[in-house]
Amino acid sequence: MKKDFEFHWEYVFDRWELLANGLRMTLYVSFLGMVLALALGLLIALMRMSKFRPFNLFAQFYVNIFRGIPLYVFILWMYYGLPLFLGINFGPITAGVLCLALQYAGWLAEIYRSGISAINKGQREAALSLGLTRFQTFLDVIFPQAFRIMLPPMGNNFVGMLKDSSLVATIGVFELARQAQQAASQTFRFFEFYTATALIYIMLTHLISQGINYLERRQHV
Amino acid sequence: MDEKEILCVANLNKYFGDHHVLKNINLRVRLGEHVVIFGPSGSGKSTLLRCMNLLEEPQSGSLIFLGKDYGPQAPKRLWPWQSSSGDLADSRYLRTHIGMVFQQFNLFPHLNVLDNVTLALRRNKKISRPEAEEKAIKQLTSVGLAIKAKAYPSQLSGGQQQRVAIARALVMEPRLMLFDEPTSALDPELVGEVLAVMKDLALGGMTMVVVTHEMGFAREVGDHLVFMDEGVIVEEGGPDILVNPNNDRTKLFIKAIL
């Protein structure tokens, strides 16, 4: 440690509103991204498990494509590249949320798939033998059981998305990382602001893991 | 058609890839009859049972349930907007009227006993929850497990789980019950309680097709015994085929297991 370094946390406390606004945007972007990714991921997973070949191939293609692009590159492509090609402009928030949702849907699809295929085929047979439709079988029997298996990896993905949402700062979304960056460069208190920001991220991810643990404990089986 | 016939399997063939699992099977189940299918493992007896409620789809032949064909050649009901009462074969109709009990019980582990038993009633018979639960409790009482209504399957012994599975099938008021080696996964001391429930059911007049290795049960309850080997019905007849089998293959098998 540098001998003459002095902490000046008061800069952070004076500008707490900036960080709070950033935090709000971070939560907005990652919650919205997660909800969309959960829905899209389920769709992709069902297509992946479908016997209809075009669906199956599309889903495989989707997962492989989005697994292969770094999120940072994808965000730049979506915000700066795609509008030139298509002639439509996304706002930075829309572009950011879309990127997070599209990319995480690929990961989540794989989680859904492994969760669903982990359920013993006897469960499906028992449900069908009682005269349930395939849809009822999925909704009442397969999914609730798969959900328990999927919860921990989904929680990890949510934590991942929360942290990855800091990448949308590069296209000018004023979320937590971007606000911290700005406040730090205005005051030159880089250490204090980035430390505070890191702590906020740590607290958030801790809260999410606690939430997931709580949900897990509530499940039977 | 025989007036009392419930199910008729005719010229049924089933392949798994190149493997011919069921070879031209013919079998008839009459009202109130207790058919017992036995034979070595891999003989196709479970597959035959699973074809009867279309958990396995045969490649050819017919499966006539209450006068209607559900075989692979029958025109099928595929979409919800098609009438379910017409001529189209609806595998769901078949399954609602045929109960099945599995070797591994297959209770739904995330639901308690009561919800296991009422699920299909609530979803498909448009019955309110209290009414469904009343029926379920009645059924659970008949298998001696009403006190376990709020327990989860993991809290029950294997024998208890299988009795719940029987109640779950019975609550749908099926015309025919299929049992797929219902006691094979049980500890020996738990086999008796499940067989007792099945005997009661048989005495009550339920039509049953049972795949089992329990020869005592077969002799006592079976009206029509079927011995299968390598995908064909080798020999069938009354319980006396256990004592005086005609076919050498049957003789060998019975000698080996008794």
XYZ file of C-alpha atoms in Angstrom, chain B residues 2 30 45 62-63 79 100 116 120 123 133 142 144 148 165 169 201 222 239 258:
20
model
C -68.312 -60.997 -27.811
C -63.494 -60.109 -21.103
C -44.873 -59.127 -21.671
C -55.496 -53.762 -33.973
C -56.265 -52.841 -30.408
C -56.146 -31.994 -32.509
C -52.074 -48.534 -15.035
C -51.299 -37.402 -6.517
C -56.177 -36.249 -13.038
C -57.725 -31.609 -14.515
C -60.703 -35.096 -2.477
C -59.920 -48.856 0.388
C -55.764 -48.548 3.849
C -51.257 -40.768 4.784
C -50.434 -45.644 -7.061
C -55.456 -45.261 -10.962
C -59.830 -55.516 -6.314
C -55.883 -65.554 -12.488
C -54.711 -71.774 -13.856
C -41.365 -72.743 -8.494
